[in-house]
mmCIF file of N, CA and C in Angstrom:
data_model
loop_
_atom_site.group_PDB
_atom_site.id
_atom_site.type_symbol
_atom_site.label_atom_id
_atom_site.label_comp_id
_atom_site.label_asym_id
_atom_site.label_seq_id
_atom_site.Cartn_x
_atom_site.Cartn_y
_atom_site.Cartn_z
ATOM 1 N N UNK Q 1 8.805 -0.707 -38.776
ATOM 2 C CA UNK Q 1 8.908 0.694 -39.124
ATOM 3 C C UNK Q 1 8.018 1.528 -38.208
ATOM 4 N N UNK Q 2 6.840 1.079 -37.926
ATOM 5 C CA UNK Q 2 5.937 1.860 -37.090
ATOM 6 C C UNK Q 2 6.334 1.789 -35.620
ATOM 7 N N UNK Q 3 6.818 0.653 -35.175
ATOM 8 C CA UNK Q 3 7.167 0.498 -33.762
ATOM 9 C C UNK Q 3 8.314 1.421 -33.367
ATOM 10 N N UNK Q 4 9.248 1.656 -34.243
ATOM 11 C CA UNK Q 4 10.424 2.435 -33.897
ATOM 12 C C UNK Q 4 10.243 3.932 -34.068
ATOM 13 N N UNK Q 5 9.505 4.342 -35.087
ATOM 14 C CA UNK Q 5 9.436 5.780 -35.352
ATOM 15 C C UNK Q 5 8.044 6.272 -35.706
ATOM 16 N N UNK Q 6 7.061 5.418 -35.716
ATOM 17 C CA UNK Q 6 5.731 5.854 -36.102
ATOM 18 C C UNK Q 6 5.612 6.083 -37.597
ATOM 19 N N UNK Q 7 6.449 5.421 -38.362
ATOM 20 C CA UNK Q 7 6.487 5.646 -39.808
ATOM 21 C C UNK Q 7 5.563 4.780 -40.626
ATOM 22 N N UNK Q 8 4.800 3.897 -39.999
ATOM 23 C CA UNK Q 8 3.890 3.029 -40.753
ATOM 24 C C UNK Q 8 2.868 3.806 -41.545
ATOM 25 N N UNK Q 9 2.485 4.973 -41.045
ATOM 26 C CA UNK Q 9 1.514 5.809 -41.752
ATOM 27 C C UNK Q 9 2.056 6.334 -43.075
ATOM 28 N N UNK Q 10 3.378 6.351 -43.232
ATOM 29 C CA UNK Q 10 3.953 6.749 -44.520
ATOM 30 C C UNK Q 10 3.531 5.782 -45.622
ATOM 31 N N UNK Q 11 3.207 4.565 -45.253
ATOM 32 C CA UNK Q 11 2.750 3.570 -46.227
ATOM 33 C C UNK Q 11 1.228 3.484 -46.286
ATOM 34 N N UNK Q 12 0.577 3.460 -45.115
ATOM 35 C CA UNK Q 12 -0.863 3.213 -45.098
ATOM 36 C C UNK Q 12 -1.689 4.418 -45.545
ATOM 37 N N UNK Q 13 -1.313 5.613 -45.119
ATOM 38 C CA UNK Q 13 -2.109 6.787 -45.468
ATOM 39 C C UNK Q 13 -2.116 7.064 -46.969
ATOM 40 N N UNK Q 14 -0.966 7.096 -47.652
ATOM 41 C CA UNK Q 14 -1.002 7.309 -49.103
ATOM 42 C C UNK Q 14 -1.750 6.194 -49.842
ATOM 43 N N UNK Q 15 -1.639 4.967 -49.336
ATOM 44 C CA UNK Q 15 -2.367 3.863 -49.983
ATOM 45 C C UNK Q 15 -3.865 4.099 -49.910
ATOM 46 N N UNK Q 16 -4.339 4.543 -48.760
ATOM 47 C CA UNK Q 16 -5.762 4.825 -48.609
ATOM 48 C C UNK Q 16 -6.194 6.004 -49.481
ATOM 49 N N UNK Q 17 -5.379 7.036 -49.540
ATOM 50 C CA UNK Q 17 -5.692 8.190 -50.391
ATOM 51 C C UNK Q 17 -5.712 7.750 -51.856
ATOM 52 N N UNK Q 18 -4.755 6.890 -52.230
ATOM 53 C CA UNK Q 18 -4.717 6.355 -53.591
ATOM 54 C C UNK Q 18 -5.953 5.546 -53.949
ATOM 55 N N UNK Q 19 -6.576 4.964 -52.942
ATOM 56 C CA UNK Q 19 -7.811 4.198 -53.168
ATOM 57 C C UNK Q 19 -9.042 5.100 -53.198
ATOM 58 N N UNK Q 20 -8.835 6.416 -53.023
ATOM 59 C CA UNK Q 20 -9.943 7.354 -53.112
ATOM 60 C C UNK Q 20 -10.540 7.783 -51.783
ATOM 61 N N UNK Q 21 -9.936 7.377 -50.671
ATOM 62 C CA UNK Q 21 -10.427 7.778 -49.355
ATOM 63 C C UNK Q 21 -9.998 9.230 -49.108
ATOM 64 N N UNK Q 22 -10.924 10.108 -48.696
ATOM 65 C CA UNK Q 22 -10.534 11.497 -48.390
ATOM 66 C C UNK Q 22 -9.410 11.527 -47.353
ATOM 67 N N UNK Q 23 -8.535 12.524 -47.448
ATOM 68 C CA UNK Q 23 -7.319 12.552 -46.628
ATOM 69 C C UNK Q 23 -7.588 12.526 -45.131
ATOM 70 N N UNK Q 24 -8.614 13.220 -44.661
ATOM 71 C CA UNK Q 24 -8.882 13.213 -43.218
ATOM 72 C C UNK Q 24 -9.304 11.822 -42.759
ATOM 73 N N UNK Q 25 -10.119 11.147 -43.562
ATOM 74 C CA UNK Q 25 -10.535 9.785 -43.219
ATOM 75 C C UNK Q 25 -9.368 8.812 -43.367
ATOM 76 N N UNK Q 26 -8.541 9.021 -44.375
ATOM 77 C CA UNK Q 26 -7.366 8.162 -44.569
ATOM 78 C C UNK Q 26 -6.417 8.286 -43.382
ATOM 79 N N UNK Q 27 -6.224 9.509 -42.902
ATOM 80 C CA UNK Q 27 -5.362 9.746 -41.752
ATOM 81 C C UNK Q 27 -5.904 9.044 -40.511
ATOM 82 N N UNK Q 28 -7.181 9.241 -40.242
ATOM 83 C CA UNK Q 28 -7.791 8.623 -39.058
ATOM 84 C C UNK Q 28 -7.776 7.102 -39.168
ATOM 85 N N UNK Q 29 -8.130 6.588 -40.329
ATOM 86 C CA UNK Q 29 -8.152 5.138 -40.536
ATOM 87 C C UNK Q 29 -6.749 4.550 -40.369
ATOM 88 N N UNK Q 30 -5.760 5.225 -40.929
ATOM 89 C CA UNK Q 30 -4.379 4.774 -40.812
ATOM 90 C C UNK Q 30 -3.953 4.714 -39.351
ATOM 91 N N UNK Q 31 -4.244 5.782 -38.604
ATOM 92 C CA UNK Q 31 -3.860 5.810 -37.187
ATOM 93 C C UNK Q 31 -4.537 4.704 -36.391
ATOM 94 N N UNK Q 32 -5.825 4.516 -36.616
ATOM 95 C CA UNK Q 32 -6.553 3.477 -35.880
ATOM 96 C C UNK Q 32 -6.041 2.089 -36.258
ATOM 97 N N UNK Q 33 -5.788 1.873 -37.542
ATOM 98 C CA UNK Q 33 -5.354 0.544 -37.982
ATOM 99 C C UNK Q 33 -3.971 0.172 -37.448
ATOM 100 N N UNK Q 34 -3.150 1.172 -37.160
ATOM 101 C CA UNK Q 34 -1.804 0.908 -36.658
ATOM 102 C C UNK Q 34 -1.741 0.797 -35.139
ATOM 103 N N UNK Q 35 -2.841 1.075 -34.442
ATOM 104 C CA UNK Q 35 -2.845 1.034 -32.979
ATOM 105 C C UNK Q 35 -2.511 -0.334 -32.383
ATOM 106 N N UNK Q 36 -3.036 -1.434 -32.913
ATOM 107 C CA UNK Q 36 -2.651 -2.729 -32.319
ATOM 108 C C UNK Q 36 -1.135 -2.956 -32.321
ATOM 109 N N UNK Q 37 -0.490 -2.580 -33.397
ATOM 110 C CA UNK Q 37 0.965 -2.720 -33.459
ATOM 111 C C UNK Q 37 1.670 -1.792 -32.487
ATOM 112 N N UNK Q 38 1.155 -0.564 -32.362
ATOM 113 C CA UNK Q 38 1.745 0.394 -31.421
ATOM 114 C C UNK Q 38 1.597 -0.104 -29.988
ATOM 115 N N UNK Q 39 0.435 -0.644 -29.672
ATOM 116 C CA UNK Q 39 0.227 -1.168 -28.318
ATOM 117 C C UNK Q 39 1.108 -2.382 -28.052
ATOM 118 N N UNK Q 40 1.271 -3.235 -29.037
ATOM 119 C CA UNK Q 40 2.156 -4.394 -28.879
ATOM 120 C C UNK Q 40 3.602 -3.947 -28.675
ATOM 121 N N UNK Q 41 4.013 -2.920 -29.393
ATOM 122 C CA UNK Q 41 5.373 -2.390 -29.227
ATOM 123 C C UNK Q 41 5.565 -1.813 -27.833
ATOM 124 N N UNK Q 42 4.587 -1.040 -27.378
ATOM 125 C CA UNK Q 42 4.682 -0.453 -26.039
ATOM 126 C C UNK Q 42 4.764 -1.557 -24.988
ATOM 127 N N UNK Q 43 3.978 -2.600 -25.165
ATOM 128 C CA UNK Q 43 4.002 -3.717 -24.217
ATOM 129 C C UNK Q 43 5.362 -4.418 -24.242
ATOM 130 N N UNK Q 44 5.895 -4.616 -25.428
ATOM 131 C CA UNK Q 44 7.183 -5.286 -25.573
ATOM 132 C C UNK Q 44 8.306 -4.494 -24.918
ATOM 133 N N UNK Q 45 8.289 -3.172 -25.071
ATOM 134 C CA UNK Q 45 9.355 -2.319 -24.546
ATOM 135 C C UNK Q 45 9.054 -1.784 -23.144
ATOM 136 N N UNK Q 46 7.993 -2.262 -22.497
ATOM 137 C CA UNK Q 46 7.547 -1.721 -21.213
ATOM 138 C C UNK Q 46 8.613 -1.777 -20.126
ATOM 139 N N UNK Q 47 9.495 -2.766 -20.153
ATOM 140 C CA UNK Q 47 10.505 -2.896 -19.099
ATOM 141 C C UNK Q 47 11.589 -1.834 -19.212
ATOM 142 N N UNK Q 48 11.723 -1.245 -20.377
ATOM 143 C CA UNK Q 48 12.710 -0.181 -20.566
ATOM 144 C C UNK Q 48 12.174 1.195 -20.218
ATOM 145 N N UNK Q 49 10.886 1.276 -19.893
ATOM 146 C CA UNK Q 49 10.291 2.559 -19.556
ATOM 147 C C UNK Q 49 10.547 2.884 -18.090
ATOM 148 N N UNK Q 50 10.949 4.095 -17.849
ATOM 149 C CA UNK Q 50 11.198 4.543 -16.487
ATOM 150 C C UNK Q 50 10.845 6.021 -16.413
ATOM 151 N N UNK Q 51 10.665 6.549 -15.210
ATOM 152 C CA UNK Q 51 10.323 7.970 -15.088
ATOM 153 C C UNK Q 51 11.346 8.857 -15.792
ATOM 154 N N UNK Q 52 10.843 9.921 -16.390
ATOM 155 C CA UNK Q 52 11.688 10.899 -17.070
ATOM 156 C C UNK Q 52 11.551 12.215 -16.321
ATOM 157 N N UNK Q 53 12.655 12.785 -15.906
ATOM 158 C CA UNK Q 53 12.655 14.042 -15.147
ATOM 159 C C UNK Q 53 11.687 13.999 -13.972
ATOM 160 N N UNK Q 54 11.563 12.826 -13.372
ATOM 161 C CA UNK Q 54 10.693 12.675 -12.214
ATOM 162 C C UNK Q 54 9.217 12.473 -12.528
ATOM 163 N N UNK Q 55 8.880 12.397 -13.814
ATOM 164 C CA UNK Q 55 7.480 12.199 -14.208
ATOM 165 C C UNK Q 55 7.304 10.726 -14.574
ATOM 166 N N UNK Q 56 6.387 10.057 -13.892
ATOM 167 C CA UNK Q 56 6.156 8.631 -14.111
ATOM 168 C C UNK Q 56 5.499 8.327 -15.446
ATOM 169 N N UNK Q 57 5.624 7.091 -15.866
ATOM 170 C CA UNK Q 57 5.086 6.682 -17.163
ATOM 171 C C UNK Q 57 3.558 6.722 -17.212
ATOM 172 N N UNK Q 58 2.902 6.432 -16.105
ATOM 173 C CA UNK Q 58 1.427 6.521 -16.104
ATOM 174 C C UNK Q 58 0.987 7.966 -16.320
ATOM 175 N N UNK Q 59 1.675 8.884 -15.682
ATOM 176 C CA UNK Q 59 1.361 10.304 -15.873
ATOM 177 C C UNK Q 59 1.623 10.705 -17.316
ATOM 178 N N UNK Q 60 2.757 10.269 -17.853
ATOM 179 C CA UNK Q 60 3.087 10.581 -19.254
ATOM 180 C C UNK Q 60 2.030 10.005 -20.198
ATOM 181 N N UNK Q 61 1.595 8.785 -19.926
ATOM 182 C CA UNK Q 61 0.573 8.153 -20.766
ATOM 183 C C UNK Q 61 -0.745 8.929 -20.684
ATOM 184 N N UNK Q 62 -1.111 9.378 -19.489
ATOM 185 C CA UNK Q 62 -2.340 10.150 -19.323
ATOM 186 C C UNK Q 62 -2.281 11.475 -20.064
ATOM 187 N N UNK Q 63 -1.151 12.156 -19.961
ATOM 188 C CA UNK Q 63 -0.956 13.429 -20.660
ATOM 189 C C UNK Q 63 -1.041 13.210 -22.167
ATOM 190 N N UNK Q 64 -0.400 12.157 -22.635
ATOM 191 C CA UNK Q 64 -0.409 11.854 -24.066
ATOM 192 C C UNK Q 64 -1.821 11.516 -24.533
ATOM 193 N N UNK Q 65 -2.554 10.765 -23.722
ATOM 194 C CA UNK Q 65 -3.923 10.396 -24.082
ATOM 195 C C UNK Q 65 -4.815 11.633 -24.200
ATOM 196 N N UNK Q 66 -4.740 12.528 -23.234
ATOM 197 C CA UNK Q 66 -5.546 13.753 -23.285
ATOM 198 C C UNK Q 66 -5.138 14.602 -24.493
ATOM 199 N N UNK Q 67 -3.847 14.730 -24.720
ATOM 200 C CA UNK Q 67 -3.372 15.456 -25.905
ATOM 201 C C UNK Q 67 -3.871 14.813 -27.189
ATOM 202 N N UNK Q 68 -3.858 13.486 -27.235
ATOM 203 C CA UNK Q 68 -4.356 12.762 -28.401
ATOM 204 C C UNK Q 68 -5.833 13.009 -28.649
ATOM 205 N N UNK Q 69 -6.614 13.069 -27.581
ATOM 206 C CA UNK Q 69 -8.037 13.388 -27.734
ATOM 207 C C UNK Q 69 -8.229 14.794 -28.304
ATOM 208 N N UNK Q 70 -7.448 15.731 -27.803
ATOM 209 C CA UNK Q 70 -7.532 17.106 -28.309
ATOM 210 C C UNK Q 70 -7.147 17.144 -29.788
ATOM 211 N N UNK Q 71 -6.059 16.453 -30.147
ATOM 212 C CA UNK Q 71 -5.641 16.395 -31.550
ATOM 213 C C UNK Q 71 -6.702 15.761 -32.434
ATOM 214 N N UNK Q 72 -7.348 14.722 -31.935
ATOM 215 C CA UNK Q 72 -8.410 14.061 -32.698
ATOM 216 C C UNK Q 72 -9.585 15.004 -32.930
ATOM 217 N N UNK Q 73 -9.938 15.765 -31.909
ATOM 218 C CA UNK Q 73 -11.021 16.744 -32.059
ATOM 219 C C UNK Q 73 -10.642 17.843 -33.046
ATOM 220 N N UNK Q 74 -9.389 18.260 -33.025
ATOM 221 C CA UNK Q 74 -8.923 19.243 -34.013
ATOM 222 C C UNK Q 74 -9.011 18.680 -35.435
ATOM 223 N N UNK Q 75 -8.677 17.405 -35.593
ATOM 224 C CA UNK Q 75 -8.769 16.780 -36.910
ATOM 225 C C UNK Q 75 -10.211 16.764 -37.401
ATOM 226 N N UNK Q 76 -11.136 16.415 -36.528
ATOM 227 C CA UNK Q 76 -12.554 16.381 -36.896
ATOM 228 C C UNK Q 76 -13.032 17.780 -37.283
ATOM 229 N N UNK Q 77 -12.506 18.815 -36.626
ATOM 230 C CA UNK Q 77 -12.921 20.189 -36.897
ATOM 231 C C UNK Q 77 -12.258 20.781 -38.140
ATOM 232 N N UNK Q 78 -11.212 20.124 -38.655
ATOM 233 C CA UNK Q 78 -10.489 20.625 -39.825
ATOM 234 C C UNK Q 78 -11.188 20.175 -41.097
ATOM 235 N N UNK Q 79 -11.406 21.107 -42.007
ATOM 236 C CA UNK Q 79 -12.022 20.739 -43.287
ATOM 237 C C UNK Q 79 -11.044 19.901 -44.103
ATOM 238 N N UNK Q 80 -11.598 19.106 -45.002
ATOM 239 C CA UNK Q 80 -10.750 18.269 -45.863
ATOM 240 C C UNK Q 80 -9.818 19.129 -46.703
ATOM 241 N N UNK Q 81 -10.298 20.261 -47.189
ATOM 242 C CA UNK Q 81 -9.477 21.159 -48.014
ATOM 243 C C UNK Q 81 -8.299 21.706 -47.214
ATOM 244 N N UNK Q 82 -8.580 22.167 -45.988
ATOM 245 C CA UNK Q 82 -7.501 22.695 -45.137
ATOM 246 C C UNK Q 82 -6.499 21.602 -44.805
ATOM 247 N N UNK Q 83 -6.998 20.413 -44.496
ATOM 248 C CA UNK Q 83 -6.103 19.307 -44.158
ATOM 249 C C UNK Q 83 -5.211 18.949 -45.347
ATOM 250 N N UNK Q 84 -5.781 18.975 -46.556
ATOM 251 C CA UNK Q 84 -4.983 18.700 -47.753
ATOM 252 C C UNK Q 84 -3.841 19.700 -47.920
ATOM 253 N N UNK Q 85 -4.051 20.941 -47.479
ATOM 254 C CA UNK Q 85 -2.993 21.953 -47.555
ATOM 255 C C UNK Q 85 -1.956 21.784 -46.450
ATOM 256 N N UNK Q 86 -2.377 21.255 -45.318
ATOM 257 C CA UNK Q 86 -1.494 21.086 -44.156
ATOM 258 C C UNK Q 86 -0.638 19.818 -44.272
ATOM 259 N N UNK Q 87 -1.182 18.768 -44.895
ATOM 260 C CA UNK Q 87 -0.516 17.458 -44.934
ATOM 261 C C UNK Q 87 0.917 17.496 -45.463
ATOM 262 N N UNK Q 88 1.201 18.180 -46.573
ATOM 263 C CA UNK Q 88 2.603 18.168 -47.036
ATOM 264 C C UNK Q 88 3.581 18.705 -45.995
ATOM 265 N N UNK Q 89 3.173 19.725 -45.245
ATOM 266 C CA UNK Q 89 4.041 20.293 -44.209
ATOM 267 C C UNK Q 89 4.204 19.334 -43.044
ATOM 268 N N UNK Q 90 3.133 18.659 -42.682
ATOM 269 C CA UNK Q 90 3.219 17.660 -41.617
ATOM 270 C C UNK Q 90 4.100 16.485 -42.036
ATOM 271 N N UNK Q 91 3.985 16.087 -43.299
ATOM 272 C CA UNK Q 91 4.841 14.999 -43.807
ATOM 273 C C UNK Q 91 6.311 15.413 -43.800
ATOM 274 N N UNK Q 92 6.582 16.659 -44.176
ATOM 275 C CA UNK Q 92 7.959 17.156 -44.137
ATOM 276 C C UNK Q 92 8.481 17.143 -42.707
ATOM 277 N N UNK Q 93 7.686 17.634 -41.772
ATOM 278 C CA UNK Q 93 8.076 17.624 -40.363
ATOM 279 C C UNK Q 93 8.350 16.204 -39.880
ATOM 280 N N UNK Q 94 7.457 15.269 -40.205
ATOM 281 C CA UNK Q 94 7.624 13.873 -39.777
ATOM 282 C C UNK Q 94 8.866 13.252 -40.403
ATOM 283 N N UNK Q 95 9.103 13.546 -41.662
ATOM 284 C CA UNK Q 95 10.292 13.010 -42.342
ATOM 285 C C UNK Q 95 11.561 13.502 -41.666
ATOM 286 N N UNK Q 96 11.596 14.798 -41.360
ATOM 287 C CA UNK Q 96 12.767 15.360 -40.677
ATOM 288 C C UNK Q 96 12.921 14.785 -39.275
ATOM 289 N N UNK Q 97 11.808 14.591 -38.579
ATOM 290 C CA UNK Q 97 11.866 14.022 -37.225
ATOM 291 C C UNK Q 97 12.417 12.605 -37.250
ATOM 292 N N UNK Q 98 11.989 11.818 -38.226
ATOM 293 C CA UNK Q 98 12.482 10.445 -38.329
ATOM 294 C C UNK Q 98 13.943 10.427 -38.775
ATOM 295 N N UNK Q 99 14.278 11.282 -39.741
ATOM 296 C CA UNK Q 99 15.634 11.283 -40.288
ATOM 297 C C UNK Q 99 16.671 11.812 -39.294
ATOM 298 N N UNK Q 100 16.296 12.859 -38.548
ATOM 299 C CA UNK Q 100 17.281 13.525 -37.692
ATOM 300 C C UNK Q 100 16.940 13.476 -36.208
ATOM 301 N N UNK Q 101 15.920 12.732 -35.837
ATOM 302 C CA UNK Q 101 15.481 12.692 -34.443
ATOM 303 C C UNK Q 101 16.548 12.238 -33.475
ATOM 304 N N UNK Q 102 17.274 11.200 -33.820
ATOM 305 C CA UNK Q 102 18.304 10.684 -32.916
ATOM 306 C C UNK Q 102 19.422 11.701 -32.732
ATOM 307 N N UNK Q 103 19.887 12.274 -33.835
ATOM 308 C CA UNK Q 103 20.958 13.268 -33.740
ATOM 309 C C UNK Q 103 20.492 14.501 -32.972
ATOM 310 N N UNK Q 104 19.274 14.955 -33.239
ATOM 311 C CA UNK Q 104 18.747 16.126 -32.527
ATOM 312 C C UNK Q 104 18.603 15.832 -31.043
ATOM 313 N N UNK Q 105 18.162 14.635 -30.710
ATOM 314 C CA UNK Q 105 18.010 14.246 -29.320
ATOM 315 C C UNK Q 105 19.354 14.261 -28.603
ATOM 316 N N UNK Q 106 20.367 13.683 -29.216
ATOM 317 C CA UNK Q 106 21.700 13.667 -28.606
ATOM 318 C C UNK Q 106 22.251 15.081 -28.452
ATOM 319 N N UNK Q 107 22.059 15.922 -29.463
ATOM 320 C CA UNK Q 107 22.539 17.298 -29.421
ATOM 321 C C UNK Q 107 21.852 18.053 -28.292
ATOM 322 N N UNK Q 108 20.525 17.930 -28.215
ATOM 323 C CA UNK Q 108 19.781 18.625 -27.164
ATOM 324 C C UNK Q 108 20.144 18.109 -25.774
ATOM 325 N N UNK Q 109 20.260 16.794 -25.653
ATOM 326 C CA UNK Q 109 20.578 16.189 -24.357
ATOM 327 C C UNK Q 109 21.917 16.688 -23.818
ATOM 328 N N UNK Q 110 22.861 16.973 -24.697
ATOM 329 C CA UNK Q 110 24.170 17.444 -24.247
ATOM 330 C C UNK Q 110 24.149 18.927 -23.861
ATOM 331 N N UNK Q 111 23.086 19.653 -24.197
ATOM 332 C CA UNK Q 111 23.035 21.084 -23.946
ATOM 333 C C UNK Q 111 21.905 21.540 -23.018
ATOM 334 N N UNK Q 112 20.860 20.740 -22.936
ATOM 335 C CA UNK Q 112 19.673 21.173 -22.196
ATOM 336 C C UNK Q 112 19.226 20.076 -21.246
ATOM 337 N N UNK Q 113 18.860 20.480 -20.046
ATOM 338 C CA UNK Q 113 18.243 19.539 -19.118
ATOM 339 C C UNK Q 113 16.796 19.979 -18.942
ATOM 340 N N UNK Q 114 15.887 19.127 -19.337
ATOM 341 C CA UNK Q 114 14.472 19.479 -19.306
ATOM 342 C C UNK Q 114 13.885 19.140 -17.942
ATOM 343 N N UNK Q 115 13.111 20.064 -17.417
ATOM 344 C CA UNK Q 115 12.461 19.849 -16.130
ATOM 345 C C UNK Q 115 11.085 19.236 -16.307
ATOM 346 N N UNK Q 116 10.455 18.873 -15.194
ATOM 347 C CA UNK Q 116 9.149 18.220 -15.265
ATOM 348 C C UNK Q 116 8.078 19.046 -15.979
ATOM 349 N N UNK Q 117 8.019 20.356 -15.716
ATOM 350 C CA UNK Q 117 6.995 21.192 -16.351
ATOM 351 C C UNK Q 117 7.187 21.257 -17.860
ATOM 352 N N UNK Q 118 8.416 21.429 -18.295
ATOM 353 C CA UNK Q 118 8.697 21.468 -19.731
ATOM 354 C C UNK Q 118 8.398 20.127 -20.379
ATOM 355 N N UNK Q 119 8.755 19.062 -19.691
ATOM 356 C CA UNK Q 119 8.501 17.720 -20.215
ATOM 357 C C UNK Q 119 7.002 17.483 -20.411
ATOM 358 N N UNK Q 120 6.213 17.872 -19.424
ATOM 359 C CA UNK Q 120 4.764 17.701 -19.510
ATOM 360 C C UNK Q 120 4.213 18.514 -20.684
ATOM 361 N N UNK Q 121 4.687 19.745 -20.857
ATOM 362 C CA UNK Q 121 4.216 20.586 -21.964
ATOM 363 C C UNK Q 121 4.572 19.971 -23.327
ATOM 364 N N UNK Q 122 5.806 19.511 -23.466
ATOM 365 C CA UNK Q 122 6.232 18.908 -24.739
ATOM 366 C C UNK Q 122 5.478 17.608 -24.996
ATOM 367 N N UNK Q 123 5.272 16.817 -23.959
ATOM 368 C CA UNK Q 123 4.540 15.558 -24.121
ATOM 369 C C UNK Q 123 3.092 15.823 -24.513
ATOM 370 N N UNK Q 124 2.496 16.862 -23.949
ATOM 371 C CA UNK Q 124 1.125 17.230 -24.320
ATOM 372 C C UNK Q 124 1.064 17.637 -25.796
ATOM 373 N N UNK Q 125 2.056 18.418 -26.247
ATOM 374 C CA UNK Q 125 2.093 18.817 -27.671
ATOM 375 C C UNK Q 125 2.280 17.601 -28.570
ATOM 376 N N UNK Q 126 3.129 16.671 -28.143
ATOM 377 C CA UNK Q 126 3.320 15.449 -28.916
ATOM 378 C C UNK Q 126 2.021 14.649 -28.983
ATOM 379 N N UNK Q 127 1.281 14.618 -27.885
ATOM 380 C CA UNK Q 127 -0.013 13.942 -27.883
ATOM 381 C C UNK Q 127 -0.988 14.582 -28.852
ATOM 382 N N UNK Q 128 -1.038 15.927 -28.871
ATOM 383 C CA UNK Q 128 -1.923 16.632 -29.805
ATOM 384 C C UNK Q 128 -1.514 16.315 -31.247
ATOM 385 N N UNK Q 129 -0.212 16.382 -31.518
ATOM 386 C CA UNK Q 129 0.280 16.052 -32.858
ATOM 387 C C UNK Q 129 -0.097 14.619 -33.234
ATOM 388 N N UNK Q 130 0.121 13.695 -32.310
ATOM 389 C CA UNK Q 130 -0.195 12.297 -32.583
ATOM 390 C C UNK Q 130 -1.679 12.063 -32.831
ATOM 391 N N UNK Q 131 -2.526 12.768 -32.080
ATOM 392 C CA UNK Q 131 -3.961 12.630 -32.289
ATOM 393 C C UNK Q 131 -4.426 13.274 -33.567
ATOM 394 N N UNK Q 132 -3.738 14.333 -33.991
ATOM 395 C CA UNK Q 132 -4.115 15.046 -35.203
ATOM 396 C C UNK Q 132 -3.589 14.364 -36.460
ATOM 397 N N UNK Q 133 -2.327 13.964 -36.419
ATOM 398 C CA UNK Q 133 -1.695 13.419 -37.621
ATOM 399 C C UNK Q 133 -1.037 12.084 -37.353
ATOM 400 N N UNK Q 134 -0.127 12.023 -36.404
ATOM 401 C CA UNK Q 134 0.451 10.754 -35.975
ATOM 402 C C UNK Q 134 1.689 10.273 -36.688
ATOM 403 N N UNK Q 135 1.896 10.684 -37.940
ATOM 404 C CA UNK Q 135 3.060 10.184 -38.683
ATOM 405 C C UNK Q 135 4.338 10.654 -38.015
ATOM 406 N N UNK Q 136 5.202 9.713 -37.671
ATOM 407 C CA UNK Q 136 6.497 10.034 -37.085
ATOM 408 C C UNK Q 136 6.465 10.306 -35.603
ATOM 409 N N UNK Q 137 5.330 10.119 -34.955
ATOM 410 C CA UNK Q 137 5.258 10.430 -33.526
ATOM 411 C C UNK Q 137 5.888 9.356 -32.655
ATOM 412 N N UNK Q 138 6.272 8.225 -33.228
ATOM 413 C CA UNK Q 138 6.955 7.199 -32.443
ATOM 414 C C UNK Q 138 8.315 7.657 -32.022
#
């Protein structure tokens, strides 16, 4: 579930919150605990990775890493109360992304051709989202 869509946090984060862990710590703990599986998935699928719109995978990984650091810093700066108010909306967004991501991707691909600059911007935003919340970012 996590390797394909980043949905493992749908199970781990609520479990941690149910055990009494504050939501910001539960989110961070969930993301860190799922990293070994994410890295194994990336390694397994590495041969299918190729440049997108002329942007190489190392560049994409670097952009995502920097975005992830920014998202992580935003999470640390967010109060637990504010995060508790934001989480339901992030969960809704992640649920929709997982449920309709493939269809949306096909629809967009048939209508829009993304250039390198747009790709870098979207990948950076995805990195920030992944560093901040992570659910559904796969």
